[in-house]
Amino acid sequence: MISVDEAKKIIIENVSPLAPTEVYFEDARGFCLAEDVRSDIDMPPFNRSAMDGYAVIAEDTKTAPVVLKIIENIAAGDMPAKKVSQGCVSKIMTGASVPEGADAVVRFEDTDDTGEEDRVKISKSVKTGANISNRGEDIQIGQIVLHAGMQIRPQEIGILATVGKSVVKVYPAPAVGIISTGNELVNVDEKPSPVQIRNSNSYSLAAQARRMNAGVEILGIAGDRKEDIVEIMTRGLQKDVLILSGGVSMGEYDLVGDVLKEAGVRIYFEKVALRPGKPVIFGKKDKTLIFALPGNPVASLVTFELFIYPAIRKLMGFSSLSRTTVAALLETDISTKRRRREFRPARCQWKENTWSVSPVEWHGSADLLATTKANCLLIIPEEAETLSKGQLIDIILLDNLC
Amino acid sequence: MISVDEAKKIIIENVSPLAPTEVYFEDARGFCLAEDVRSDIDMPPFNRSAMDGYAVIAEDTKTAPVVLKIIENIAAGDMPAKKVSQGCVSKIMTGASVPEGADAVVRFEDTDDTGEEDRVKISKSVKTGANISNRGEDIQIGQIVLHAGMQIRPQEIGILATVGKSVVKVYPAPAVGIISTGNELVNVDEKPSPVQIRNSNSYSLAAQARRMNAGVEILGIAGDRKEDIVEIMTRGLQKDVLILSGGVSMGEYDLVGDVLKEAGVRIYFEKVALRPGKPVIFGKKDKTLIFALPGNPVASLVTFELFIYPAIRKLMGFSSLSRTTVAALLETDISTKRRRREFRPARCQWKENTWSVSPVEWHGSADLLATTKANCLLIIPEEAETLSKGQLIDIILLDNLC
């Protein structure tokens, strides 16, 4: 039985990013950039006034207070028509182009009315360059502004707009297919008989994949017969990622492993030393990654985050593949005798300048309701026998924090 | 001039959650639940085997090893047909219903083959209740499983599926309209003249709102003439939230404040003591919230997160309204002489069991490119003159951490 870390390593080694695709820049949010983006302009594109005020020759303000002549009124978007010469100023708005001749801007707040429309009293001297953002100060024409591999967030969308890059190359999100197996499963809209339960894993797994921007198709429920599984799986093998839920234990109706092998799927591992979620299959056929997860809902949730999350991140071109792990102060004692690494649903919060964490009360890996009280997974190392209140312990953050 | 905290308080006091709406449960992810959800079933719905093995009377295994008679084979989804009586067992699969009479399950691993098809050797005794999850252990029929106010994440989607709640009441996301003002602005697909720049704020603001699930319409660019602004604004006032970018400074072309007042918008504040982003207008007309933000791209990004983020969170029914703030060790000295609270783009990382943070190099509030290196905002308090390397400082996390 391999360790969690070995299993993750095997998955990552066997996943390559999907072929880049071009999208309209507004649709690129959340994706990973697949090309370097260069600017077609300087930013600012001209010497830009950072204030509302008067464009002056700094030297003229040395003897302030001083009255100077207003020769022009320049708004943002206006092309300055006149050169500022000694004794003269141009009135200028924030974002407007500083006229030739001027080398500083005096803010309105540092001027006074003279009573004459074409004259202004400068009450405070300014230094050369004051309140001017120089052409190309932030971005130079031809400069690479965004690098391949960056995640596109709102600020990157703003940069794409600034440099006129309306179509951009990104790594796409994978197409994911999901199959749940088990004779006991019925659809959400059905009322289960006394020996049945509703299919919930397909939907929680779909939500986990959709949270990562993946396109998901729920392919249905396969009964515990090989033919049933084979039929649905054939459709699933068209996807980039196929997730099967259930049917991976050692019981005689746990047919998923056999069906995958008979379908020519290359199996990389079938068991991982973790709890919950020991029976986890990872395989590959052509370009399709196949994950078969245990049917217990909590094991399903955990194994997605541990194994499918990094696979989808890599397919999407990202270099950071795992969820954020931080250390937190444990708020209760925990006893454990597992030889497998354990991931326990827990609730963390930031208080008194540190993360604190407590496991949520639960009845084991079928108790999905317990996970609705959790926002992280507490990692109990393989070798741990007891963990004590007040000690630091690693936790994997599951929710988006903001 | 009011403080950032006062401004946030005023906004929050003047926002009410939108009217709840019903959605298909798969589309509810990310939204806030607007009703309590009860279960229509027990979970497990029957005494459920947690293992593949044999359903036994625990008392019969006391003298293990012991050979018992197999009377039935029960798979998940099967209705057990026979009662287990003394000396008998039923073979049972994980997830199947434990038959009447049996009070424990012995795992396959603790049994041996006898060579006879209808007999099994139990090699280890079990206690009453072993490997059985009792009916209603996790969820009882009629129990409230999800409470109004909870955010719907993958695990809550799984619970909705489990209890058959296929249509669910949530608070919807607001409809957001965005207008950029300024004669200097051109569209993304245009090449700016030497005195123009491309409109980027509309797109970065749209991406910020969409990241929160809002439906966004970019209404266009209004020139610096009252008639232009009025015309586009009329369309914007149909939205739940109208965001205007630019035109809020003191210059003579900064017409947004006047136009809003003339349109009958009630203005709650027009300036906030912060940097960047002092000129920020918050108003309301009928049910539309109106935010007019400064045109500088970094100020635009910051003021959205400080003021519009909590407003949208409240419209969407959430009780936690602000982005996560944590304390981080400052990695460099920072000098400042501002009397306004300052929010500086910065980069944080988790290392050596704590958050560390450094401001990114930038040229001021027009330097959007600098923010592409940032993942948080460092908060410099009003009263601070210098901040020293190694001290703890609050930061607002901007990116989703996972």
PDB file of C-alpha atoms in Angstrom, chain A residues 24-26 29 40-41 43-46 48 50 52 73-80 91 93-95 97 108-109 133 137-139 141 143-146 150-151 153-166 182-185 188-201 203-208 210-212 218 224 249-254 278 296-297 301 305 309 313 322-328 347 350 353-355 363-364 366-375 392 394 397-402, chain B residues 24-26 29 40-41 43-46 48 50 52 73-80 91 93-95 97 108-109 133 137-139 141 143-146 150-151 153-166 182-185 188-201 203-208 210-212 218 224 249-254 278 296-297 301 305 309 313 322-328 347 350 353-355 363-364 366-375 392 394 397-402:
ATOM      1  CA  TYR A  24     -12.220  36.378 -25.009  1.00  0.00           C
ATOM      2  CA  PHE A  25     -10.348  38.075 -22.189  1.00  0.00           C
ATOM      3  CA  GLU A  26     -13.456  38.612 -20.043  1.00  0.00           C
ATOM      4  CA  ARG A  29     -10.928  34.807 -15.221  1.00  0.00           C
ATOM      5  CA  ASP A  40       1.330  47.660 -27.276  1.00  0.00           C
ATOM      6  CA  ILE A  41       1.524  50.994 -25.429  1.00  0.00           C
ATOM      7  CA  MET A  43       1.519  53.405 -19.510  1.00  0.00           C
ATOM      8  CA  PRO A  44       1.020  56.194 -18.876  1.00  0.00           C
ATOM      9  CA  PRO A  45       1.029  56.763 -22.656  1.00  0.00           C
ATOM     10  CA  PHE A  46       2.007  60.421 -22.092  1.00  0.00           C
ATOM     11  CA  ARG A  48       0.170  62.370 -17.176  1.00  0.00           C
ATOM     12  CA  ALA A  50      -1.769  62.974 -11.324  1.00  0.00           C
ATOM     13  CA  ASP A  52      -6.302  68.552 -10.927  1.00  0.00           C
ATOM     14  CA  ASN A  73      -7.494  74.422 -20.307  1.00  0.00           C
ATOM     15  CA  ILE A  74      -6.613  70.731 -20.765  1.00  0.00           C
ATOM     16  CA  ALA A  75      -9.056  68.011 -19.842  1.00  0.00           C
ATOM     17  CA  ALA A  76      -8.365  64.267 -19.851  1.00  0.00           C
ATOM     18  CA  GLY A  77      -8.530  63.102 -23.455  1.00  0.00           C
ATOM     19  CA  ASP A  78      -7.585  66.550 -24.828  1.00  0.00           C
ATOM     20  CA  MET A  79      -4.504  67.040 -26.964  1.00  0.00           C
ATOM     21  CA  PRO A  80      -2.623  70.053 -25.484  1.00  0.00           C
ATOM     22  CA  LYS A  91      -5.036  74.466 -16.320  1.00  0.00           C
ATOM     23  CA  MET A  93      -7.194  67.806 -15.064  1.00  0.00           C
ATOM     24  CA  THR A  94      -6.188  64.480 -13.542  1.00  0.00           C
ATOM     25  CA  GLY A  95      -5.371  61.999 -16.286  1.00  0.00           C
ATOM     26  CA  SER A  97      -1.542  64.992 -20.951  1.00  0.00           C
ATOM     27  CA  PHE A 108      -5.698  73.344  -7.096  1.00  0.00           C
ATOM     28  CA  GLU A 109      -5.389  73.249  -3.310  1.00  0.00           C
ATOM     29  CA  SER A 133       3.463  60.412 -13.850  1.00  0.00           C
ATOM     30  CA  GLU A 137       6.603  54.806 -15.812  1.00  0.00           C
ATOM     31  CA  ASP A 138       4.382  51.769 -15.135  1.00  0.00           C
ATOM     32  CA  ILE A 139       4.544  49.885 -18.435  1.00  0.00           C
ATOM     33  CA  ILE A 141       5.764  49.457 -24.960  1.00  0.00           C
ATOM     34  CA  GLN A 143       7.290  44.883 -22.191  1.00  0.00           C
ATOM     35  CA  ILE A 144       5.957  41.494 -21.093  1.00  0.00           C
ATOM     36  CA  VAL A 145       3.196  42.474 -18.654  1.00  0.00           C
ATOM     37  CA  LEU A 146       1.756  39.039 -17.912  1.00  0.00           C
ATOM     38  CA  MET A 150      -0.080  33.253 -14.087  1.00  0.00           C
ATOM     39  CA  GLN A 151      -3.609  32.872 -12.811  1.00  0.00           C
ATOM     40  CA  ARG A 153      -7.634  37.451 -11.567  1.00  0.00           C
ATOM     41  CA  PRO A 154      -9.491  40.784 -11.766  1.00  0.00           C
ATOM     42  CA  GLN A 155      -6.250  42.787 -11.860  1.00  0.00           C
ATOM     43  CA  GLU A 156      -4.901  40.664 -14.729  1.00  0.00           C
ATOM     44  CA  ILE A 157      -8.193  41.200 -16.589  1.00  0.00           C
ATOM     45  CA  GLY A 158      -7.571  44.941 -16.114  1.00  0.00           C
ATOM     46  CA  ILE A 159      -4.065  44.615 -17.552  1.00  0.00           C
ATOM     47  CA  LEU A 160      -5.340  42.638 -20.552  1.00  0.00           C
ATOM     48  CA  ALA A 161      -7.821  45.473 -21.196  1.00  0.00           C
ATOM     49  CA  THR A 162      -5.099  48.113 -20.753  1.00  0.00           C
ATOM     50  CA  VAL A 163      -2.863  46.565 -23.407  1.00  0.00           C
ATOM     51  CA  GLY A 164      -5.733  45.736 -25.760  1.00  0.00           C
ATOM     52  CA  LYS A 165      -5.318  41.957 -25.515  1.00  0.00           C
ATOM     53  CA  SER A 166      -8.960  41.048 -26.100  1.00  0.00           C
ATOM     54  CA  GLY A 182     -24.332   0.718  -6.454  1.00  0.00           C
ATOM     55  CA  ASN A 183     -27.642  -1.138  -6.537  1.00  0.00           C
ATOM     56  CA  GLU A 184     -28.713   0.739  -3.417  1.00  0.00           C
ATOM     57  CA  LEU A 185     -28.653   4.144  -5.140  1.00  0.00           C
ATOM     58  CA  VAL A 188     -32.473  12.660  -6.051  1.00  0.00           C
ATOM     59  CA  ASP A 189     -36.084  12.992  -7.154  1.00  0.00           C
ATOM     60  CA  GLU A 190     -36.972   9.463  -6.044  1.00  0.00           C
ATOM     61  CA  LYS A 191     -38.058   8.347  -2.606  1.00  0.00           C
ATOM     62  CA  PRO A 192     -35.684   5.581  -1.483  1.00  0.00           C
ATOM     63  CA  SER A 193     -37.156   2.229  -0.447  1.00  0.00           C
ATOM     64  CA  PRO A 194     -36.215   0.990   3.052  1.00  0.00           C
ATOM     65  CA  VAL A 195     -32.954  -0.488   1.718  1.00  0.00           C
ATOM     66  CA  GLN A 196     -31.965   2.308  -0.632  1.00  0.00           C
ATOM     67  CA  ILE A 197     -30.283   5.697  -0.363  1.00  0.00           C
ATOM     68  CA  ARG A 198     -30.173   8.632  -2.752  1.00  0.00           C
ATOM     69  CA  ASN A 199     -27.143   9.206  -4.940  1.00  0.00           C
ATOM     70  CA  SER A 200     -25.343  12.131  -3.312  1.00  0.00           C
ATOM     71  CA  ASN A 201     -21.703  11.568  -4.256  1.00  0.00           C
ATOM     72  CA  TYR A 203     -23.487  15.807  -6.964  1.00  0.00           C
ATOM     73  CA  SER A 204     -20.943  16.656  -4.289  1.00  0.00           C
ATOM     74  CA  LEU A 205     -18.124  15.504  -6.607  1.00  0.00           C
ATOM     75  CA  ALA A 206     -19.614  17.575  -9.449  1.00  0.00           C
ATOM     76  CA  ALA A 207     -19.708  20.623  -7.166  1.00  0.00           C
ATOM     77  CA  GLN A 208     -16.072  20.045  -6.179  1.00  0.00           C
ATOM     78  CA  ARG A 210     -17.226  22.861 -10.838  1.00  0.00           C
ATOM     79  CA  ARG A 211     -15.690  24.913  -8.034  1.00  0.00           C
ATOM     80  CA  MET A 212     -12.464  24.465 -10.033  1.00  0.00           C
ATOM     81  CA  ILE A 218     -23.110  13.454 -14.413  1.00  0.00           C
ATOM     82  CA  ASP A 224     -23.546  -3.540  -9.424  1.00  0.00           C
ATOM     83  CA  SER A 249     -13.741  -2.169  -1.842  1.00  0.00           C
ATOM     84  CA  MET A 250     -13.004  -5.882  -1.553  1.00  0.00           C
ATOM     85  CA  GLY A 251     -16.597  -7.110  -1.656  1.00  0.00           C
ATOM     86  CA  GLU A 252     -17.837  -9.331  -4.421  1.00  0.00           C
ATOM     87  CA  TYR A 253     -19.925  -6.513  -5.882  1.00  0.00           C
ATOM     88  CA  ASP A 254     -16.979  -4.148  -5.966  1.00  0.00           C
ATOM     89  CA  LYS A 278      -8.064   3.585   1.503  1.00  0.00           C
ATOM     90  CA  ASN A 296     -18.534   6.654   1.553  1.00  0.00           C
ATOM     91  CA  PRO A 297     -19.445  10.332   1.211  1.00  0.00           C
ATOM     92  CA  LEU A 301     -14.985  14.386  -0.481  1.00  0.00           C
ATOM     93  CA  GLU A 305      -9.357  17.124  -2.633  1.00  0.00           C
ATOM     94  CA  TYR A 309      -7.668  18.484  -7.115  1.00  0.00           C
ATOM     95  CA  ARG A 313      -4.857  21.943 -11.373  1.00  0.00           C
ATOM     96  CA  SER A 322      -2.293  21.435  -3.862  1.00  0.00           C
ATOM     97  CA  ARG A 323      -4.673  23.200  -1.563  1.00  0.00           C
ATOM     98  CA  THR A 324      -3.134  25.536   0.985  1.00  0.00           C
ATOM     99  CA  THR A 325      -1.851  23.807   4.119  1.00  0.00           C
ATOM    100  CA  VAL A 326      -1.216  25.877   7.235  1.00  0.00           C
ATOM    101  CA  ALA A 327      -0.331  24.990  10.830  1.00  0.00           C
ATOM    102  CA  ALA A 328      -2.956  25.509  13.515  1.00  0.00           C
ATOM    103  CA  ARG A 347     -13.203  23.708  11.813  1.00  0.00           C
ATOM    104  CA  TRP A 350      -8.073  32.824  12.816  1.00  0.00           C
ATOM    105  CA  ASN A 353      -2.880  35.993  15.589  1.00  0.00           C
ATOM    106  CA  THR A 354      -2.911  32.312  14.781  1.00  0.00           C
ATOM    107  CA  TRP A 355      -5.040  29.554  13.314  1.00  0.00           C
ATOM    108  CA  HIS A 363     -19.680   9.190  13.201  1.00  0.00           C
ATOM    109  CA  GLY A 364     -17.222   8.116  10.545  1.00  0.00           C
ATOM    110  CA  ALA A 366     -20.542   7.971   6.008  1.00  0.00           C
ATOM    111  CA  ASP A 367     -21.379  11.041   8.079  1.00  0.00           C
ATOM    112  CA  LEU A 368     -21.535  13.720   5.420  1.00  0.00           C
ATOM    113  CA  LEU A 369     -23.579  15.985   7.682  1.00  0.00           C
ATOM    114  CA  ALA A 370     -20.560  16.393   9.964  1.00  0.00           C
ATOM    115  CA  THR A 371     -18.601  17.904   7.079  1.00  0.00           C
ATOM    116  CA  THR A 372     -21.119  20.727   6.771  1.00  0.00           C
ATOM    117  CA  LYS A 373     -19.664  21.973  10.077  1.00  0.00           C
ATOM    118  CA  ALA A 374     -16.093  21.684   8.745  1.00  0.00           C
ATOM    119  CA  ASN A 375     -13.978  24.099   6.729  1.00  0.00           C
ATOM    120  CA  LEU A 392       0.633  22.759  16.212  1.00  0.00           C
ATOM    121  CA  ASP A 394      -1.180  20.870   9.824  1.00  0.00           C
ATOM    122  CA  LEU A 397      -7.978  24.703   4.043  1.00  0.00           C
ATOM    123  CA  LEU A 398     -11.033  23.557   2.089  1.00  0.00           C
ATOM    124  CA  ASP A 399     -13.089  26.698   1.686  1.00  0.00           C
ATOM    125  CA  ASN A 400     -12.170  29.769  -0.208  1.00  0.00           C
ATOM    126  CA  LEU A 401     -11.232  32.073   2.605  1.00  0.00           C
ATOM    127  CA  CYS A 402     -12.551  35.266   1.126  1.00  0.00           C
TER     128      CYS A 402
ATOM    129  CA  TYR B  24     -32.290  23.615  -8.749  1.00  0.00           C
ATOM    130  CA  PHE B  25     -29.965  22.343  -6.043  1.00  0.00           C
ATOM    131  CA  GLU B  26     -27.041  21.790  -8.414  1.00  0.00           C
ATOM    132  CA  ARG B  29     -23.369  26.191  -5.095  1.00  0.00           C
ATOM    133  CA  ASP B  40     -37.293  13.238   4.756  1.00  0.00           C
ATOM    134  CA  ILE B  41     -35.339  10.126   5.738  1.00  0.00           C
ATOM    135  CA  MET B  43     -29.491   8.301   7.535  1.00  0.00           C
ATOM    136  CA  PRO B  44     -28.531   5.576   7.485  1.00  0.00           C
ATOM    137  CA  PRO B  45     -32.126   4.659   6.569  1.00  0.00           C
ATOM    138  CA  PHE B  46     -31.583   1.179   8.021  1.00  0.00           C
ATOM    139  CA  ARG B  48     -26.234  -0.454   7.740  1.00  0.00           C
ATOM    140  CA  ALA B  50     -20.032  -0.626   7.480  1.00  0.00           C
ATOM    141  CA  ASP B  52     -17.994  -6.449   3.797  1.00  0.00           C
ATOM    142  CA  ASN B  73     -26.239 -13.275   0.773  1.00  0.00           C
ATOM    143  CA  ILE B  74     -27.202  -9.606   1.153  1.00  0.00           C
ATOM    144  CA  ALA B  75     -25.846  -6.984  -1.234  1.00  0.00           C
ATOM    145  CA  ALA B  76     -26.326  -3.242  -0.955  1.00  0.00           C
ATOM    146  CA  GLY B  77     -29.834  -2.444  -2.173  1.00  0.00           C
ATOM    147  CA  ASP B  78     -31.157  -5.938  -1.291  1.00  0.00           C
ATOM    148  CA  MET B  79     -34.014  -6.392   1.151  1.00  0.00           C
ATOM    149  CA  PRO B  80     -32.860  -9.091   3.638  1.00  0.00           C
ATOM    150  CA  LYS B  91     -23.078 -12.734   4.173  1.00  0.00           C
ATOM    151  CA  MET B  93     -21.794  -6.180   1.784  1.00  0.00           C
ATOM    152  CA  THR B  94     -20.843  -2.656   2.806  1.00  0.00           C
ATOM    153  CA  GLY B  95     -23.885  -0.407   2.626  1.00  0.00           C
ATOM    154  CA  SER B  97     -29.176  -3.553   5.380  1.00  0.00           C
ATOM    155  CA  PHE B 108     -14.128 -10.778   5.883  1.00  0.00           C
ATOM    156  CA  GLU B 109     -10.583 -10.267   7.144  1.00  0.00           C
ATOM    157  CA  SER B 133     -24.066   2.066  11.603  1.00  0.00           C
ATOM    158  CA  GLU B 137     -27.212   7.651  13.523  1.00  0.00           C
ATOM    159  CA  ASP B 138     -26.171  10.560  11.280  1.00  0.00           C
ATOM    160  CA  ILE B 139     -29.531  12.130  10.388  1.00  0.00           C
ATOM    161  CA  ILE B 141     -36.172  12.009   9.786  1.00  0.00           C
ATOM    162  CA  GLN B 143     -34.231  16.924  11.529  1.00  0.00           C
ATOM    163  CA  ILE B 144     -33.055  20.286  10.215  1.00  0.00           C
ATOM    164  CA  VAL B 145     -29.913  19.323   8.321  1.00  0.00           C
ATOM    165  CA  LEU B 146     -29.051  22.695   6.789  1.00  0.00           C
ATOM    166  CA  MET B 150     -25.312  28.650   5.456  1.00  0.00           C
ATOM    167  CA  GLN B 151     -23.167  28.881   2.367  1.00  0.00           C
ATOM    168  CA  ARG B 153     -20.549  24.168  -0.699  1.00  0.00           C
ATOM    169  CA  PRO B 154     -19.991  20.701  -2.217  1.00  0.00           C
ATOM    170  CA  GLN B 155     -20.812  18.946   1.060  1.00  0.00           C
ATOM    171  CA  GLU B 156     -24.088  20.881   1.405  1.00  0.00           C
ATOM    172  CA  ILE B 157     -24.936  19.926  -2.203  1.00  0.00           C
ATOM    173  CA  GLY B 158     -24.372  16.308  -1.116  1.00  0.00           C
ATOM    174  CA  ILE B 159     -26.740  16.758   1.841  1.00  0.00           C
ATOM    175  CA  LEU B 160     -29.416  18.333  -0.380  1.00  0.00           C
ATOM    176  CA  ALA B 161     -29.144  15.283  -2.639  1.00  0.00           C
ATOM    177  CA  THR B 162     -29.266  12.912   0.334  1.00  0.00           C
ATOM    178  CA  VAL B 163     -32.525  14.357   1.644  1.00  0.00           C
ATOM    179  CA  GLY B 164     -34.080  14.738  -1.821  1.00  0.00           C
ATOM    180  CA  LYS B 165     -34.237  18.539  -1.712  1.00  0.00           C
ATOM    181  CA  SER B 166     -33.880  19.112  -5.444  1.00  0.00           C
ATOM    182  CA  GLY B 182     -13.868  59.919 -18.971  1.00  0.00           C
ATOM    183  CA  ASN B 183     -13.190  61.529 -22.344  1.00  0.00           C
ATOM    184  CA  GLU B 184      -9.774  59.877 -22.370  1.00  0.00           C
ATOM    185  CA  LEU B 185     -11.182  56.334 -22.438  1.00  0.00           C
ATOM    186  CA  VAL B 188     -10.393  47.513 -25.525  1.00  0.00           C
ATOM    187  CA  ASP B 189     -10.467  46.817 -29.248  1.00  0.00           C
ATOM    188  CA  GLU B 190      -9.414  50.362 -30.156  1.00  0.00           C
ATOM    189  CA  LYS B 191      -5.906  51.727 -30.397  1.00  0.00           C
ATOM    190  CA  PRO B 192      -5.670  54.762 -28.095  1.00  0.00           C
ATOM    191  CA  SER B 193      -4.523  58.083 -29.571  1.00  0.00           C
ATOM    192  CA  PRO B 194      -1.513  59.716 -27.861  1.00  0.00           C
ATOM    193  CA  VAL B 195      -3.788  61.293 -25.214  1.00  0.00           C
ATOM    194  CA  GLN B 196      -6.099  58.354 -24.606  1.00  0.00           C
ATOM    195  CA  ILE B 197      -6.038  55.149 -22.600  1.00  0.00           C
ATOM    196  CA  ARG B 198      -8.136  52.019 -22.836  1.00  0.00           C
ATOM    197  CA  ASN B 199     -11.025  51.428 -20.449  1.00  0.00           C
ATOM    198  CA  SER B 200      -9.726  48.813 -18.015  1.00  0.00           C
ATOM    199  CA  ASN B 201     -11.647  49.535 -14.828  1.00  0.00           C
ATOM    200  CA  TYR B 203     -13.449  44.947 -16.845  1.00  0.00           C
ATOM    201  CA  SER B 204     -11.516  44.540 -13.609  1.00  0.00           C
ATOM    202  CA  LEU B 205     -14.586  45.651 -11.626  1.00  0.00           C
ATOM    203  CA  ALA B 206     -16.751  43.226 -13.611  1.00  0.00           C
ATOM    204  CA  ALA B 207     -14.312  40.422 -12.803  1.00  0.00           C
ATOM    205  CA  GLN B 208     -14.395  41.330  -9.102  1.00  0.00           C
ATOM    206  CA  ARG B 210     -18.341  38.016 -11.155  1.00  0.00           C
ATOM    207  CA  ARG B 211     -15.910  36.356  -8.747  1.00  0.00           C
ATOM    208  CA  MET B 212     -18.736  36.824  -6.215  1.00  0.00           C
ATOM    209  CA  ILE B 218     -20.884  46.583 -18.667  1.00  0.00           C
ATOM    210  CA  ASP B 224     -17.250  63.922 -19.407  1.00  0.00           C
ATOM    211  CA  SER B 249     -12.526  64.001  -7.853  1.00  0.00           C
ATOM    212  CA  MET B 250     -12.744  67.763  -7.416  1.00  0.00           C
ATOM    213  CA  GLY B 251     -11.955  68.731 -11.013  1.00  0.00           C
ATOM    214  CA  GLU B 252     -14.434  70.580 -13.181  1.00  0.00           C
ATOM    215  CA  TYR B 253     -15.041  67.490 -15.296  1.00  0.00           C
ATOM    216  CA  ASP B 254     -15.750  65.338 -12.265  1.00  0.00           C
ATOM    217  CA  LYS B 278     -10.400  59.010  -0.999  1.00  0.00           C
ATOM    218  CA  ASN B 296      -7.296  55.210 -10.727  1.00  0.00           C
ATOM    219  CA  PRO B 297      -7.092  51.460 -11.336  1.00  0.00           C
ATOM    220  CA  LEU B 301      -9.633  47.584  -7.113  1.00  0.00           C
ATOM    221  CA  GLU B 305     -13.012  45.076  -2.013  1.00  0.00           C
ATOM    222  CA  TYR B 309     -17.664  43.410  -1.431  1.00  0.00           C
ATOM    223  CA  ARG B 313     -22.265  39.779   0.498  1.00  0.00           C
ATOM    224  CA  SER B 322     -15.767  41.162   4.876  1.00  0.00           C
ATOM    225  CA  ARG B 323     -12.802  39.455   3.364  1.00  0.00           C
ATOM    226  CA  THR B 324     -10.582  37.493   5.724  1.00  0.00           C
ATOM    227  CA  THR B 325      -8.067  39.613   7.612  1.00  0.00           C
ATOM    228  CA  VAL B 326      -5.090  37.907   9.241  1.00  0.00           C
ATOM    229  CA  ALA B 327      -1.949  39.198  10.938  1.00  0.00           C
ATOM    230  CA  ALA B 328       1.378  38.754   9.170  1.00  0.00           C
ATOM    231  CA  ARG B 347       2.366  39.638  -1.266  1.00  0.00           C
ATOM    232  CA  TRP B 350       2.617  31.057   4.804  1.00  0.00           C
ATOM    233  CA  ASN B 353       4.122  28.539  10.826  1.00  0.00           C
ATOM    234  CA  THR B 354       3.092  32.135  10.220  1.00  0.00           C
ATOM    235  CA  TRP B 355       2.038  34.569   7.513  1.00  0.00           C
ATOM    236  CA  HIS B 363       4.380  53.749  -8.523  1.00  0.00           C
ATOM    237  CA  GLY B 364       1.087  54.704  -6.938  1.00  0.00           C
ATOM    238  CA  ALA B 366      -2.368  54.195 -11.358  1.00  0.00           C
ATOM    239  CA  ASP B 367       0.069  51.275 -11.320  1.00  0.00           C
ATOM    240  CA  LEU B 368      -2.259  48.349 -11.918  1.00  0.00           C
ATOM    241  CA  LEU B 369       0.646  46.179 -13.073  1.00  0.00           C
ATOM    242  CA  ALA B 370       2.036  46.198  -9.529  1.00  0.00           C
ATOM    243  CA  THR B 371      -1.142  44.567  -8.258  1.00  0.00           C
ATOM    244  CA  THR B 372      -0.554  41.549 -10.492  1.00  0.00           C
ATOM    245  CA  LYS B 373       2.307  40.728  -8.096  1.00  0.00           C
ATOM    246  CA  ALA B 374       0.061  41.138  -5.052  1.00  0.00           C
ATOM    247  CA  ASN B 375      -2.281  38.700  -3.310  1.00  0.00           C
ATOM    248  CA  LEU B 392       2.799  42.007  13.081  1.00  0.00           C
ATOM    249  CA  ASP B 394      -2.988  43.132   9.470  1.00  0.00           C
ATOM    250  CA  LEU B 397      -6.414  38.269   1.804  1.00  0.00           C
ATOM    251  CA  LEU B 398      -7.548  38.985  -1.763  1.00  0.00           C
ATOM    252  CA  ASP B 399      -7.141  35.664  -3.522  1.00  0.00           C
ATOM    253  CA  ASN B 400      -8.985  32.497  -2.850  1.00  0.00           C
ATOM    254  CA  LEU B 401      -6.367  30.544  -0.976  1.00  0.00           C
ATOM    255  CA  CYS B 402      -7.201  27.142  -2.317  1.00  0.00           C
TER     256      CYS B 402
END
